[in-house]
DNA sequence: TTAATAATGAACATTATGTACTGTTTTACA
DNA sequence: TGTAAAACAGTACATAATGTTCATTATTAA
């Protein structure tokens, strides 16, 4: 077995990226994503202007990169845990509750549209996979499948964000099972 | 009866506002809402910089104002046409189809989040009114009602946008009745 | 210890924003 | 049709963010 080349990331890079990411999260919660400028970020992170551009070329890239991504991926891996043909949102909501501040920054009203879209697309994709076999291969049926999966994804994210922004008034179990119910309802009833 | 004072809007104002609005719509379809600058708008509309600021203080205000609003209001008045406890989306979709280019600019992928939110909130509000009586006055039930109405609204808008962006592959009747079915399904099945 | 490289800070050109002011043109209305 | 009011164009200006470049300093991995 060949030894895996261990890539060591320079500590300076780690520190810089961490500072920038944390500054962005803070600033999103302070103002709102759209209103955060790169200038704000480098001021708050106490990082030189040119340093920012070494690593990123926009705040969008900054938001997508780094340990955010790790968290985001985790969110979705959880969706796969369910057995059978149902999607379980249990772990997703638990994970969201555990990372409330990050989730609010990324998905709340102050968070940019990009992250919400990203989440929505991922949920829709999972839904599409689960229910795909119920639709035949005709173009029309496939379009309907896509439309329904997107709509269900949008509904789930809306549910999730409402819950998150409203101090999580239901238990994770409760909100999660309603989400599952919602998706099932849409596919059983609307796909004819 | 007192004669209603007729307010005549200066022709110059009408012309200016129309030019600015049309420029914005065109620019949204060319680039995307976020990337349109006020500079772009006044260049395309061939209007002086100071003139813009006489009437509006941002592009958001421009988008919300004017005959756009007339159209938007029309969209939603149509939702009230249905008899009984169901919401009919028939006229909405017909109206959207008739104003395809405007609708795409406002609701499509290139359109800003603002208009989509606006639409979603309006649809959610109508839905809430229709189904409100099925929920008791307890805080928890009222929250669930709000969450469900918002989720249903999000699903409807997602459906609408998919349809609009995909060259409207179903008839207005078809897509509209699926929307209605979707809303009903959510409320019958998820509200327990 | 040292060669590599990341960060700093300053400078610079470019672009958008929002305001202010002057002079010109268009309008509503009497 | 004449006139006062207004909307407009055009210019100038201050402010702010963007993105790039470069010389210098510091930190790091080996």
Coordinates of C-alpha atoms (C1' of nucleotides) in Angstrom, one line a residue:
Chain A
X1 CA 0.0 0.0 0.0
X2 CA 1.3 3.4 -1.0
X3 CA 1.6 5.9 1.8
X4 CA -0.9 8.6 1.3
X5 CA 0.8 11.9 0.8
X6 CA -0.3 14.0 3.7
X7 CA -1.1 17.5 2.7
X8 CA -0.4 19.9 5.4
X9 CA -2.2 23.2 5.1
X10 CA -0.1 26.1 6.2
X11 CA -1.2 27.3 9.6
X12 CA -1.3 30.9 8.4
X13 CA -3.8 29.9 5.7
X14 CA -5.9 28.0 8.3
X15 CA -6.0 31.0 10.6
X16 CA -6.8 33.5 7.8
X17 CA -9.6 31.4 6.4
X18 CA -11.1 30.7 9.8
X19 CA -11.0 34.4 10.7
X20 CA -12.7 35.4 7.4
X21 CA -15.4 32.8 7.7
X22 CA -16.2 33.7 11.3
X23 CA -16.3 37.3 10.4
X24 CA -18.7 36.6 7.6
X25 CA -21.0 34.6 9.8
X26 CA -21.0 37.3 12.5
X27 CA -21.7 40.0 10.0
X28 CA -24.6 38.2 8.4
X29 CA -26.2 38.0 11.8
X30 CA -25.5 41.6 12.4
X31 CA -26.7 43.0 9.2
X32 CA -27.8 40.7 6.4
X33 CA -25.8 38.8 3.8
X34 CA -26.5 41.2 0.9
X35 CA -25.3 44.1 3.0
X36 CA -22.0 42.6 4.0
X37 CA -19.1 43.9 1.9
X38 CA -15.7 42.4 1.5
X39 CA -14.4 45.5 3.2
X40 CA -16.5 44.7 6.3
X41 CA -15.2 41.2 6.3
X42 CA -11.5 42.1 6.1
X43 CA -12.0 44.8 8.7
X44 CA -13.7 42.5 11.2
X45 CA -11.3 39.6 10.4
X46 CA -8.4 42.0 10.7
X47 CA -6.9 40.7 7.5
X48 CA -5.3 42.6 4.7
X49 CA -7.2 43.4 1.6
X50 CA -4.8 41.6 -0.7
X51 CA -4.9 38.6 1.6
X52 CA -8.6 38.1 1.0
X53 CA -8.1 38.0 -2.7
X54 CA -5.3 35.4 -2.5
X55 CA -7.9 32.9 -1.1
X56 CA -11.2 34.0 -2.5
X57 CA -12.6 36.1 -5.3
X58 CA -15.9 37.0 -3.7
X59 CA -17.9 36.6 -0.5
X60 CA -20.0 34.0 -2.2
X61 CA -16.9 31.8 -2.6
X62 CA -16.0 32.4 1.0
X63 CA -19.4 31.3 2.2
X64 CA -19.3 28.2 0.1
X65 CA -15.8 27.2 1.1
X66 CA -14.3 26.0 4.3
X67 CA -15.8 24.3 7.3
X68 CA -19.2 25.6 6.3
X69 CA -19.2 23.1 3.6
X70 CA -18.4 20.3 6.0
X71 CA -21.4 21.2 8.1
X72 CA -23.6 21.6 5.1
X73 CA -22.6 18.2 3.8
X74 CA -23.2 16.7 7.1
X75 CA -26.7 18.1 7.1
X76 CA -27.5 16.2 4.0
X77 CA -25.8 12.9 4.7
X78 CA -28.2 12.6 7.5
X79 CA -31.1 12.5 5.1
X80 CA -29.9 9.2 3.8
X81 CA -30.1 7.4 7.1
X82 CA -33.7 6.4 6.7
X83 CA -34.6 2.9 5.8
X84 CA -37.0 2.0 3.0
X85 CA -38.6 4.4 0.7
X86 CA -39.2 7.2 3.1
X87 CA -36.9 10.1 3.8
X88 CA -36.3 10.8 7.5
X89 CA -35.7 14.4 8.5
X90 CA -35.1 13.5 12.1
X91 CA -31.3 13.9 12.1
X92 CA -31.5 16.9 9.9
X93 CA -33.5 18.8 12.4
X94 CA -31.4 17.6 15.3
X95 CA -28.3 18.8 13.5
X96 CA -29.9 22.1 12.7
X97 CA -30.9 22.6 16.4
X98 CA -27.4 21.8 17.4
X99 CA -25.9 24.4 15.0
X100 CA -28.6 27.0 15.5
X101 CA -26.5 30.1 15.1
X102 CA -24.7 28.8 12.0
X103 CA -28.0 27.6 10.6
X104 CA -29.7 31.0 11.2
X105 CA -26.9 32.8 9.5
X106 CA -27.1 30.5 6.5
X107 CA -30.8 29.9 6.2
X108 CA -32.5 32.6 8.2
X109 CA -34.0 35.8 6.8
X110 CA -30.7 37.6 7.1
X111 CA -28.9 34.8 5.2
X112 CA -28.5 35.2 1.5
X113 CA -30.6 33.4 -1.0
X114 CA -27.7 31.3 -2.1
X115 CA -27.6 28.9 0.9
X116 CA -31.3 28.5 1.0
X117 CA -31.3 27.6 -2.7
X118 CA -28.4 25.2 -2.1
X119 CA -30.3 23.5 0.7
X120 CA -33.5 23.4 -1.3
X121 CA -31.8 21.8 -4.3
X122 CA -30.2 19.2 -2.1
X123 CA -33.4 18.2 -0.4
X124 CA -35.3 18.2 -3.7
X125 CA -32.6 15.9 -5.2
X126 CA -33.0 13.4 -2.4
X127 CA -36.8 13.5 -2.7
X128 CA -36.5 13.0 -6.5
X129 CA -34.3 9.9 -5.9
X130 CA -36.7 8.4 -3.5
X131 CA -39.9 8.9 -5.6
X132 CA -38.3 8.6 -9.0
X133 CA -39.3 5.0 -9.6
X134 CA -43.0 5.9 -9.3
X135 CA -42.8 7.9 -12.5
X136 CA -42.4 6.5 -16.0
X137 CA -39.8 7.7 -18.4
X138 CA -42.0 10.0 -20.6
X139 CA -40.8 13.5 -20.8
X140 CA -44.0 14.8 -19.3
X141 CA -43.9 12.5 -16.3
X142 CA -40.3 13.3 -15.7
X143 CA -41.0 17.0 -15.7
X144 CA -43.8 16.5 -13.3
X145 CA -41.5 14.6 -11.0
X146 CA -39.0 17.4 -11.1
X147 CA -41.6 20.0 -10.4
X148 CA -43.1 18.0 -7.5
X149 CA -39.7 17.3 -6.0
X150 CA -38.7 21.0 -6.2
X151 CA -42.1 22.1 -4.7
X152 CA -41.7 19.5 -1.9
X153 CA -38.1 20.7 -1.3
X154 CA -39.3 24.3 -1.2
X155 CA -42.0 23.4 1.3
X156 CA -39.6 21.5 3.5
X157 CA -37.1 24.4 3.6
X158 CA -39.9 26.8 4.3
X159 CA -41.0 24.6 7.2
X160 CA -37.4 24.4 8.4
X161 CA -36.8 28.1 8.3
X162 CA -40.1 29.0 9.9
X163 CA -39.2 26.7 12.8
X164 CA -35.6 28.0 13.0
X165 CA -36.7 31.6 13.0
X166 CA -39.5 31.1 15.5
X167 CA -37.3 29.8 18.3
X168 CA -38.1 26.2 17.4
X169 CA -41.6 25.9 19.0
X170 CA -42.0 22.2 18.2
X171 CA -39.7 19.3 19.1
X172 CA -37.4 18.0 16.5
X173 CA -39.4 14.8 16.2
X174 CA -42.6 16.6 15.7
X175 CA -41.4 19.0 13.0
X176 CA -39.5 16.3 11.3
X177 CA -42.4 13.9 11.1
X178 CA -44.6 16.7 9.7
X179 CA -42.1 17.3 7.0
X180 CA -42.1 13.7 6.1
X181 CA -45.8 13.7 6.0
X182 CA -45.8 16.8 3.9
X183 CA -43.6 15.2 1.3
X184 CA -45.6 12.0 1.2
X185 CA -48.8 13.9 0.9
X186 CA -47.6 15.8 -2.1
X187 CA -46.4 12.7 -3.9
X188 CA -49.4 10.5 -3.1
X189 CA -52.0 13.1 -3.9
X190 CA -50.6 15.4 -6.6
X191 CA -48.9 13.0 -8.9
X192 CA -52.4 11.7 -9.6
Chain B
X1 CA -71.7 64.6 -4.2
X2 CA -68.5 66.3 -4.1
X3 CA -66.5 66.3 -7.4
X4 CA -63.6 64.0 -7.0
X5 CA -60.4 66.0 -7.4
X6 CA -58.7 64.6 -10.4
X7 CA -55.0 64.3 -9.9
X8 CA -53.2 64.6 -13.2
X9 CA -49.8 63.1 -13.1
X10 CA -47.3 65.2 -15.1
X11 CA -46.6 63.6 -18.4
X12 CA -42.9 64.0 -17.9
X13 CA -43.2 62.0 -14.7
X14 CA -45.1 59.3 -16.5
X15 CA -42.6 59.1 -19.2
X16 CA -39.6 59.0 -16.9
X17 CA -41.1 56.3 -14.6
X18 CA -42.1 54.2 -17.6
X19 CA -38.7 54.4 -19.1
X20 CA -37.0 53.5 -15.8
X21 CA -39.3 50.6 -15.2
X22 CA -38.9 49.2 -18.7
X23 CA -35.2 49.6 -18.5
X24 CA -35.1 47.6 -15.3
X25 CA -37.2 44.8 -16.6
X26 CA -35.0 44.5 -19.7
X27 CA -31.8 44.6 -17.6
X28 CA -33.1 41.9 -15.3
X29 CA -33.6 39.6 -18.2
X30 CA -30.2 40.5 -19.7
X31 CA -28.2 40.0 -16.5
X32 CA -29.9 39.3 -13.3
X33 CA -31.6 41.5 -10.7
X34 CA -28.7 41.7 -8.3
X35 CA -26.3 42.7 -11.0
X36 CA -28.3 45.5 -12.3
X37 CA -27.0 48.9 -11.0
X38 CA -28.8 52.2 -10.9
X39 CA -26.1 53.4 -13.3
X40 CA -27.2 50.7 -15.8
X41 CA -30.8 51.7 -15.4
X42 CA -30.4 55.4 -16.0
X43 CA -28.1 54.7 -18.9
X44 CA -30.6 52.4 -20.6
X45 CA -33.5 54.6 -19.8
X46 CA -31.6 57.6 -21.0
X47 CA -32.5 59.6 -17.9
X48 CA -30.3 61.9 -15.8
X49 CA -28.8 60.6 -12.6
X50 CA -30.5 63.2 -10.5
X51 CA -33.8 62.5 -12.1
X52 CA -33.8 58.9 -10.8
X53 CA -33.3 60.1 -7.3
X54 CA -36.2 62.5 -7.5
X55 CA -38.6 59.5 -7.9
X56 CA -36.9 56.6 -6.2
X57 CA -34.2 56.0 -3.7
X58 CA -33.2 52.5 -4.8
X59 CA -33.9 49.9 -7.5
X60 CA -36.0 48.0 -5.0
X61 CA -38.3 50.9 -4.8
X62 CA -38.4 51.2 -8.5
X63 CA -39.3 47.5 -8.9
X64 CA -42.1 47.8 -6.3
X65 CA -43.6 50.9 -7.7
X66 CA -45.5 51.8 -10.8
X67 CA -47.5 49.6 -13.1
X68 CA -45.7 46.6 -11.9
X69 CA -47.7 46.9 -8.8
X70 CA -50.8 47.1 -10.9
X71 CA -50.0 43.8 -12.5
X72 CA -49.0 42.2 -9.2
X73 CA -52.2 43.2 -7.6
X74 CA -54.1 41.8 -10.5
X75 CA -52.4 38.5 -10.1
X76 CA -53.7 38.2 -6.6
X77 CA -57.1 39.5 -7.0
X78 CA -57.6 36.6 -9.3
X79 CA -57.1 34.2 -6.4
X80 CA -60.2 35.4 -4.7
X81 CA -62.5 34.4 -7.6
X82 CA -63.0 30.9 -6.4
X83 CA -66.3 30.0 -4.7
X84 CA -66.4 28.0 -1.4
X85 CA -63.4 27.0 0.6
X86 CA -61.0 26.2 -2.2
X87 CA -58.6 28.5 -3.8
X88 CA -58.5 28.6 -7.6
X89 CA -55.3 29.3 -9.2
X90 CA -56.8 29.1 -12.7
X91 CA -56.8 32.8 -13.4
X92 CA -53.4 33.3 -11.8
X93 CA -51.8 31.0 -14.2
X94 CA -53.6 32.4 -17.2
X95 CA -52.5 35.9 -16.1
X96 CA -49.0 34.7 -15.7
X97 CA -49.0 33.1 -19.2
X98 CA -50.3 36.3 -20.7
X99 CA -47.5 38.3 -19.0
X100 CA -44.8 35.8 -19.5
X101 CA -41.9 38.2 -20.0
X102 CA -42.8 40.4 -17.0
X103 CA -43.4 37.3 -14.9
X104 CA -40.1 35.9 -15.9
X105 CA -38.3 39.1 -15.0
X106 CA -40.0 39.2 -11.6
X107 CA -40.2 35.6 -10.6
X108 CA -37.6 33.7 -12.7
X109 CA -34.1 32.7 -11.8
X110 CA -32.8 36.1 -12.9
X111 CA -35.4 38.0 -10.9
X112 CA -34.5 39.1 -7.4
X113 CA -35.6 37.3 -4.3
X114 CA -37.8 40.2 -3.3
X115 CA -40.6 39.6 -5.8
X116 CA -40.6 35.9 -5.2
X117 CA -40.9 36.6 -1.5
X118 CA -43.7 39.1 -2.1
X119 CA -45.6 36.5 -4.2
X120 CA -45.0 33.8 -1.8
X121 CA -46.3 35.9 1.1
X122 CA -49.4 36.9 -0.7
X123 CA -50.2 33.3 -1.7
X124 CA -49.5 32.1 1.8
X125 CA -51.8 34.8 3.2
X126 CA -54.7 33.7 1.0
X127 CA -54.2 30.1 1.9
X128 CA -54.1 31.1 5.6
X129 CA -57.4 32.8 5.3
X130 CA -59.1 29.9 3.6
X131 CA -57.9 27.3 6.0
X132 CA -57.8 29.4 9.2
X133 CA -61.1 28.2 10.5
X134 CA -59.9 24.6 10.7
X135 CA -57.4 25.6 13.4
X136 CA -58.2 26.5 17.0
X137 CA -57.0 29.6 18.7
X138 CA -54.2 28.0 20.7
X139 CA -50.7 29.4 20.1
X140 CA -49.4 26.1 18.9
X141 CA -52.2 25.5 16.5
X142 CA -51.8 29.0 15.1
X143 CA -48.1 28.6 14.6
X144 CA -48.7 25.3 12.8
X145 CA -51.3 27.1 10.6
X146 CA -48.7 29.8 9.7
X147 CA -46.0 27.3 9.0
X148 CA -48.2 25.2 6.8
X149 CA -49.6 28.2 4.9
X150 CA -46.0 29.4 4.3
X151 CA -44.9 26.0 3.2
X152 CA -47.8 25.6 0.9
X153 CA -47.2 29.1 -0.5
X154 CA -43.5 28.2 -1.1
X155 CA -44.6 25.0 -2.9
X156 CA -47.1 26.8 -5.1
X157 CA -44.5 29.5 -6.1
X158 CA -41.9 26.8 -6.8
X159 CA -44.4 25.1 -9.0
X160 CA -45.3 28.3 -10.7
X161 CA -41.6 29.2 -11.3
X162 CA -40.7 25.8 -12.6
X163 CA -43.5 26.0 -15.1
X164 CA -42.6 29.5 -16.2
X165 CA -38.9 28.8 -16.6
X166 CA -39.5 25.5 -18.5
X167 CA -41.5 27.0 -21.3
X168 CA -44.8 26.1 -19.7
X169 CA -45.0 22.5 -20.6
X170 CA -48.5 21.9 -19.1
X171 CA -51.7 23.7 -19.8
X172 CA -52.8 26.4 -17.4
X173 CA -55.7 24.3 -16.3
X174 CA -53.5 21.3 -15.6
X175 CA -50.8 23.2 -13.6
X176 CA -53.4 25.1 -11.7
X177 CA -55.4 22.1 -10.6
X178 CA -52.3 20.4 -9.4
X179 CA -51.5 23.5 -7.4
X180 CA -54.9 23.4 -5.8
X181 CA -54.5 19.7 -5.1
X182 CA -51.1 20.3 -3.5
X183 CA -52.4 22.9 -1.1
X184 CA -55.4 20.7 -0.2
X185 CA -53.1 17.7 0.3
X186 CA -50.9 19.6 2.7
X187 CA -53.7 20.8 4.8
X188 CA -55.7 17.6 4.9
X189 CA -52.7 15.4 5.7
X190 CA -50.2 17.4 7.6
X191 CA -52.4 19.3 10.0
X192 CA -53.2 15.9 11.5
Chain C
dT1 C1' 18.8 27.3 9.8
dT2 C1' 16.9 28.5 5.6
dA3 C1' 14.3 28.7 1.5
dA4 C1' 9.6 29.1 0.5
dT5 C1' 5.5 31.4 1.0
dA6 C1' 1.9 33.9 3.3
dA7 C1' 0.7 38.2 5.1
dT8 C1' 1.0 43.2 5.3
dG9 C1' 0.2 47.7 3.8
dA10 C1' 0.2 51.1 0.6
dA11 C1' -0.8 52.7 -3.9
dC12 C1' -3.7 53.0 -7.8
dA13 C1' -7.4 52.8 -11.3
dT14 C1' -12.2 51.9 -11.8
dT15 C1' -16.9 52.0 -10.8
dA16 C1' -21.1 53.0 -8.2
dT17 C1' -23.5 55.9 -5.0
dG18 C1' -25.9 59.8 -3.4
dT19 C1' -26.2 64.8 -3.1
dA20 C1' -26.1 69.6 -4.7
dC21 C1' -26.6 73.2 -7.9
dT22 C1' -27.3 75.7 -12.4
dG23 C1' -29.6 76.4 -16.4
dT24 C1' -33.0 74.6 -19.8
dT25 C1' -37.3 72.6 -21.3
dT26 C1' -41.8 71.0 -20.7
dT27 C1' -46.0 71.1 -18.5
dA28 C1' -50.5 72.4 -16.5
dC29 C1' -53.6 75.8 -16.1
dA30 C1' -55.8 80.2 -16.0
Chain D
dT1 C1' -51.6 82.0 -25.4
dG2 C1' -48.8 83.4 -21.7
dT3 C1' -46.8 82.3 -17.4
dA4 C1' -45.4 80.3 -13.1
dA5 C1' -44.2 75.8 -11.5
dA6 C1' -42.2 71.6 -12.3
dA7 C1' -39.3 68.3 -14.0
dC8 C1' -35.3 67.6 -16.4
dA9 C1' -30.2 67.4 -18.0
dG10 C1' -25.7 68.0 -16.9
dT11 C1' -22.0 68.7 -14.2
dA12 C1' -19.4 68.5 -10.1
dC13 C1' -18.2 66.5 -5.9
dA14 C1' -17.5 63.5 -1.8
dT15 C1' -17.6 58.9 -0.3
dA16 C1' -17.1 54.1 -0.6
dA17 C1' -16.1 49.5 -2.5
dT18 C1' -13.7 46.8 -5.8
dG19 C1' -9.8 44.3 -7.6
dT20 C1' -5.0 44.5 -8.7
dT21 C1' 0.1 45.2 -8.1
dC22 C1' 4.2 45.4 -5.6
dA23 C1' 7.8 45.9 -2.2
dT24 C1' 8.6 44.5 2.5
dT25 C1' 8.1 41.7 6.6
dA26 C1' 6.9 37.5 9.2
dT27 C1' 6.0 33.0 9.7
dT28 C1' 6.3 28.4 8.4
dA29 C1' 7.7 23.6 7.1
dA30 C1' 11.5 20.9 6.3

